Amino acid sequence: MKTKFYYGISLFIGCLWLTAVTAQEKSEKYTVSEAGEAYPLVLVYDRENDPAYFFRDIFTPVCLDSVCKPVRIKLFWDLLGNYLRYEVPADEPLTKLDHEEFTPEDHAQLQAILSNENSLLKDFKLEDLVDARTQHLSDSVDAVTGATKNTVKSEVIEGALYTCYTLWHLVHGPVMNEIQKISQTKLDNQMLHRFLRSANFHYVYFALDEVMDEGGVIREGFFPDVLIVLASDNVFAARHVWQRINLRYFAERKEQEELWRIFVHSPYTQQVVFLKRMKQLALDPRVVRLVTDYLPNLNNALFKQTLAVLASQDSLPEASQEQLIVYLTSTDKDKAEAVYEAMNGHAQLSENFNKQLGIYSKP
Amino acid sequence: MMNDFLKIYPLSLIFFFCLLRLGAQEQVLVETESFHQKGGWVIDQQSFPVLHSSYLMAHGMGRPVADARATVKFPKKGTYKVWLRTKDWAPYPVGPGKFKLYVDGKALAPTFGESGDSAWKWYSGGEINVEKDSVELVLQDLTGFNGRIDAILFSNGSDAEPPNELVALDKLRNELLGLRAGLKEMGDFDLVVVGGGVAGTCAAISAARLGLKVALIQDRPLLGGNNSSEVRVHLMGDLDKSYYPKLGRIVRELDNGDPGNGNPNAKEYGDARKFAIVKAEKNLSLFVNTHVYQAETENNIVKAVVGRDIETNQEKRFTGKYFADCTGDGTLGFLAGADFRMGRESKQETGETLAADKADDFTLGTSNLWASLPVDSVTTFPETPWALTFSDEYHIDEEQSDWQWETGFGNFNTITEAEQIRDHNLRAVYGNWSYLKNHKRDKYDKRDLAWVAYIGGKRESRRLLGDHILTQMDIQEGKIYPDATVTATWTIDLHFPDKKNSLYFPDEEFFAGTKHIRVAPYTIPYRCLYSRNINNLFMAGRDISTTHVAFGSTRVMRTCGMMGEVVGMAAFLAKEHQTTPRGVYEKHLPEFMGMIKD
Ligand SMILES: Cc1cc2nc3c(=O)[nH]c(=O)nc-3n(C[C@H](O)[C@H](O)[C@H](O)COP(=O)(O)OP(=O)(O)OC[C@H]3O[C@@H](n4cnc5c(N)ncnc54)[C@H](O)[C@@H]3O)c2cc1C
């Protein structure tokens, strides 16, 4: 197989493929049978000799009534069977009904269609699409809902309905399961470490499920990886971790400091999520100091939520209490009131704090 | 409440009161919506029911808008303390709505709009020295991301922060702007229609063509409501299945073709066409930019409504024989004390299979549609840490919005939290767009936001209750009552938060799903179109008398427009026979139906 025959739809991915081939990366060929037919599925390794992705060469007829035309295409999946991209040979381009070649826009659209695992194509039968097409599918659906028009339009490329339909079902068909089965046989700790540090969120969630049990207890040796997820850009994965992780991992000062460092660098919405559960931690006095030092950086909403974390502590170091006392006489009345509301009645406050709370008069 | 205020303080007393204050202290209040030059700033009246005022906003889709300017006269020279009423609209932790105020070319020290506090409040701008009779004010937007300002107060003689509590603030505004003192009588009308969406516009035209003297009051500069170019929703509901071919004629005139939802081309929505048709009616007086906020009632009869110009703050009073609430929100009915319902009924209460198990305050949401367009070169869009956060795992890979971009669903109240809803929509739109521009560059490098609505398109608010409340059974059994009027054809289309969106943004959903329950063409009884307890009040549009479930089908705009046409006819007959809307049903039904059928 020579690279130059392939029309990469994405330059970046194209390069990857190039390096893969030129560096003669290792690959393994599997034979998969689907609906009585056997075909080869290839697992490609990267330069570190770790499993990287799968591909399959396809040569399939796409038929409309009795007219069929062959389509040659190479489809790629990640190690969990999620579709990545496709390539077609330059001398056998994809065409539409009128034999027109795919334009770059058509390629972009095909990539979008194939990437959409929830495509409407999933539930449609080919006949439905044929019928619908002759009745101007998008118009008649639009009579029912303004929504569907756009959706259906983006599910198919005009003049290449059968190609879209056939390829979508190949991409999202039984092959996914086969890929997962093969990957499962390769699964080891190294792969899990790699997954947790990956930019592919499918890998992250998959590995989290593997290394963290229902009680949020983490498999030996994986805590640092989980912390990386907690600190990652993907706020959804970070939230997922924080809502599940067993808080015993944050019983000691060192981890609490790390947690606070992550908190400080997290986006606002994630900070809100952090504070909700932080109330359950018994913070080390030195960490409490970090928290009270940070108070001036918070807006009113976060300030209040952070005070709730402080108020939930059995005791607060003297220095932190002094920092809080200052707010009681601040010109910022909202902050003063928030400190009063949160701390008044706390069992373990200094004499001075109690005195100042007594003096404080609500606006 | 303003009414009470008037009763307690007759005009002469207000004047006296003003003088008394002026003796101790000079105060000059500038409502920003009255700035004579708006530059790129826009007037937002959507929160009038909450703030009792409009405000000015820098809606630049991420590009700073042109300055707004005003020249302000001062009664006396000297040192004044400056106060700005503003907020940080997206304090997560600090919002992007930053702006400066220049007085006679000099910037006040603080930068406003970045306080981290979302409440509307007075912020000190320091002191200025006024040496001439007037000063020039300039509002300079720094980001194009929706900074906003309600008012500016200059005061000498006292450092006290101006009142922020509504009653006191209303009083201050009234005194310093001379609101009530300047109230203008706009005339006496046969029918006063409040709300110039498709329903209200059709009601006004219909009545005017039958010879009634009609006032149409709309609180935006444009007609059409959700179908205007400020919201950009296309018209749905069929006209050709009507039992009475006469209905729908006015709707057809207003119909500008189907540009879909959120089309980037404003012209597609036919603002000019609507204006031209309304202007051509000699019996119809149109009052745009006028937000109705008060109703004067006597014995369950509306005598007059008072509106305020959203720009000049001119107060206007309209008296009339009949009134029509076409506000969508049911605002006039609410002000007049009409019975209404908001949220979902329970199955047990209505017997509807599609009703909620338990009654609650869930409503369909509000949309701020948007669209992007291709551009010649690569453009950038800033990171938006204050917006909703997206990632590879979850973002919405779309070049243009459709109806699904929707916030509300019981998370927010569509009337009292209209500002928060709009702002949540903006945080979704900008956060997602920022993600696409910065992380999906192949596809989005050469696209720019062409348009983002700052006026929310509302779906559901109050439903005013009439002598009949339309239900799911009425619809599905196709009941034809003797007063069957408008034919409706839309599915029962009740939205809910999209499942995946809920997973990623629990209680902060901004994306909707729906299930269309198909219906055969059915009719809406006339009794759904007038209030059961306010004797001269009609309604047309999304605020008519239905259950939440039935509303899911009646709410589309061609259908709403036909309701307006029917209300116009009923008002005509009511006047003819010197009777009430109910009287038309009880005593003149054959004649009324004859009119509709002819
Ligand atoms: C995103 C979206 C998609 C939708 N999709 C469709 C669709 O595809 N097809 C369809 O037909 N319908 C659709 N709908 C529903 C439809 O737009 C509404 O039900 C319809 O606009 C109701 O018409 P209306 O005239 O009653 O109210 P509105 O269109 O809400 O108009 C009411 C007008 O009254 C003004 N007003 C309010 N209060 C006052 C006051 N106190 N004083 C003066 N003026 C006031 C408002 O500014 C507004 O302009 C959609 C709605 C949304 C938001």
PDB file of N, CA and C in Angstrom, chain B residues 297 300 332-339 533-534:
ATOM      1  N   THR B 297     -58.097  49.672  36.700  1.00  0.00           N
ATOM      2  CA  THR B 297     -59.340  48.899  36.586  1.00  0.00           C
ATOM      3  C   THR B 297     -60.374  49.397  37.585  1.00  0.00           C
ATOM      4  N   ASN B 300     -63.656  45.234  37.859  1.00  0.00           N
ATOM      5  CA  ASN B 300     -63.255  44.220  36.881  1.00  0.00           C
ATOM      6  C   ASN B 300     -63.352  44.672  35.431  1.00  0.00           C
ATOM      7  N   LEU B 332     -50.798  42.308  30.634  1.00  0.00           N
ATOM      8  CA  LEU B 332     -51.947  43.173  30.891  1.00  0.00           C
ATOM      9  C   LEU B 332     -52.935  42.466  31.816  1.00  0.00           C
ATOM     10  N   GLY B 333     -53.210  41.214  31.522  1.00  0.00           N
ATOM     11  CA  GLY B 333     -54.120  40.457  32.381  1.00  0.00           C
ATOM     12  C   GLY B 333     -53.613  40.429  33.814  1.00  0.00           C
ATOM     13  N   PHE B 334     -52.362  40.192  33.956  1.00  0.00           N
ATOM     14  CA  PHE B 334     -51.755  40.142  35.292  1.00  0.00           C
ATOM     15  C   PHE B 334     -51.940  41.489  36.005  1.00  0.00           C
ATOM     16  N   LEU B 335     -51.649  42.568  35.298  1.00  0.00           N
ATOM     17  CA  LEU B 335     -51.753  43.901  35.919  1.00  0.00           C
ATOM     18  C   LEU B 335     -53.207  44.211  36.288  1.00  0.00           C
ATOM     19  N   ALA B 336     -54.130  43.675  35.494  1.00  0.00           N
ATOM     20  CA  ALA B 336     -55.541  43.978  35.719  1.00  0.00           C
ATOM     21  C   ALA B 336     -56.186  43.021  36.715  1.00  0.00           C
ATOM     22  N   GLY B 337     -55.446  42.016  37.151  1.00  0.00           N
ATOM     23  CA  GLY B 337     -56.006  41.055  38.103  1.00  0.00           C
ATOM     24  C   GLY B 337     -56.753  39.907  37.450  1.00  0.00           C
ATOM     25  N   ALA B 338     -56.459  39.614  36.222  1.00  0.00           N
ATOM     26  CA  ALA B 338     -57.129  38.494  35.542  1.00  0.00           C
ATOM     27  C   ALA B 338     -56.633  37.163  36.121  1.00  0.00           C
ATOM     28  N   ASP B 339     -57.514  36.196  36.149  1.00  0.00           N
ATOM     29  CA  ASP B 339     -57.097  34.857  36.578  1.00  0.00           C
ATOM     30  C   ASP B 339     -56.105  34.311  35.562  1.00  0.00           C
ATOM     31  N   ASN B 533     -62.684  36.744  34.178  1.00  0.00           N
ATOM     32  CA  ASN B 533     -63.053  37.641  35.277  1.00  0.00           C
ATOM     33  C   ASN B 533     -62.777  39.123  35.026  1.00  0.00           C
ATOM     34  N   ILE B 534     -62.095  39.450  33.968  1.00  0.00           N
ATOM     35  CA  ILE B 534     -61.948  40.878  33.622  1.00  0.00           C
ATOM     36  C   ILE B 534     -62.839  41.100  32.406  1.00  0.00           C
TER      37      ILE B 534
END
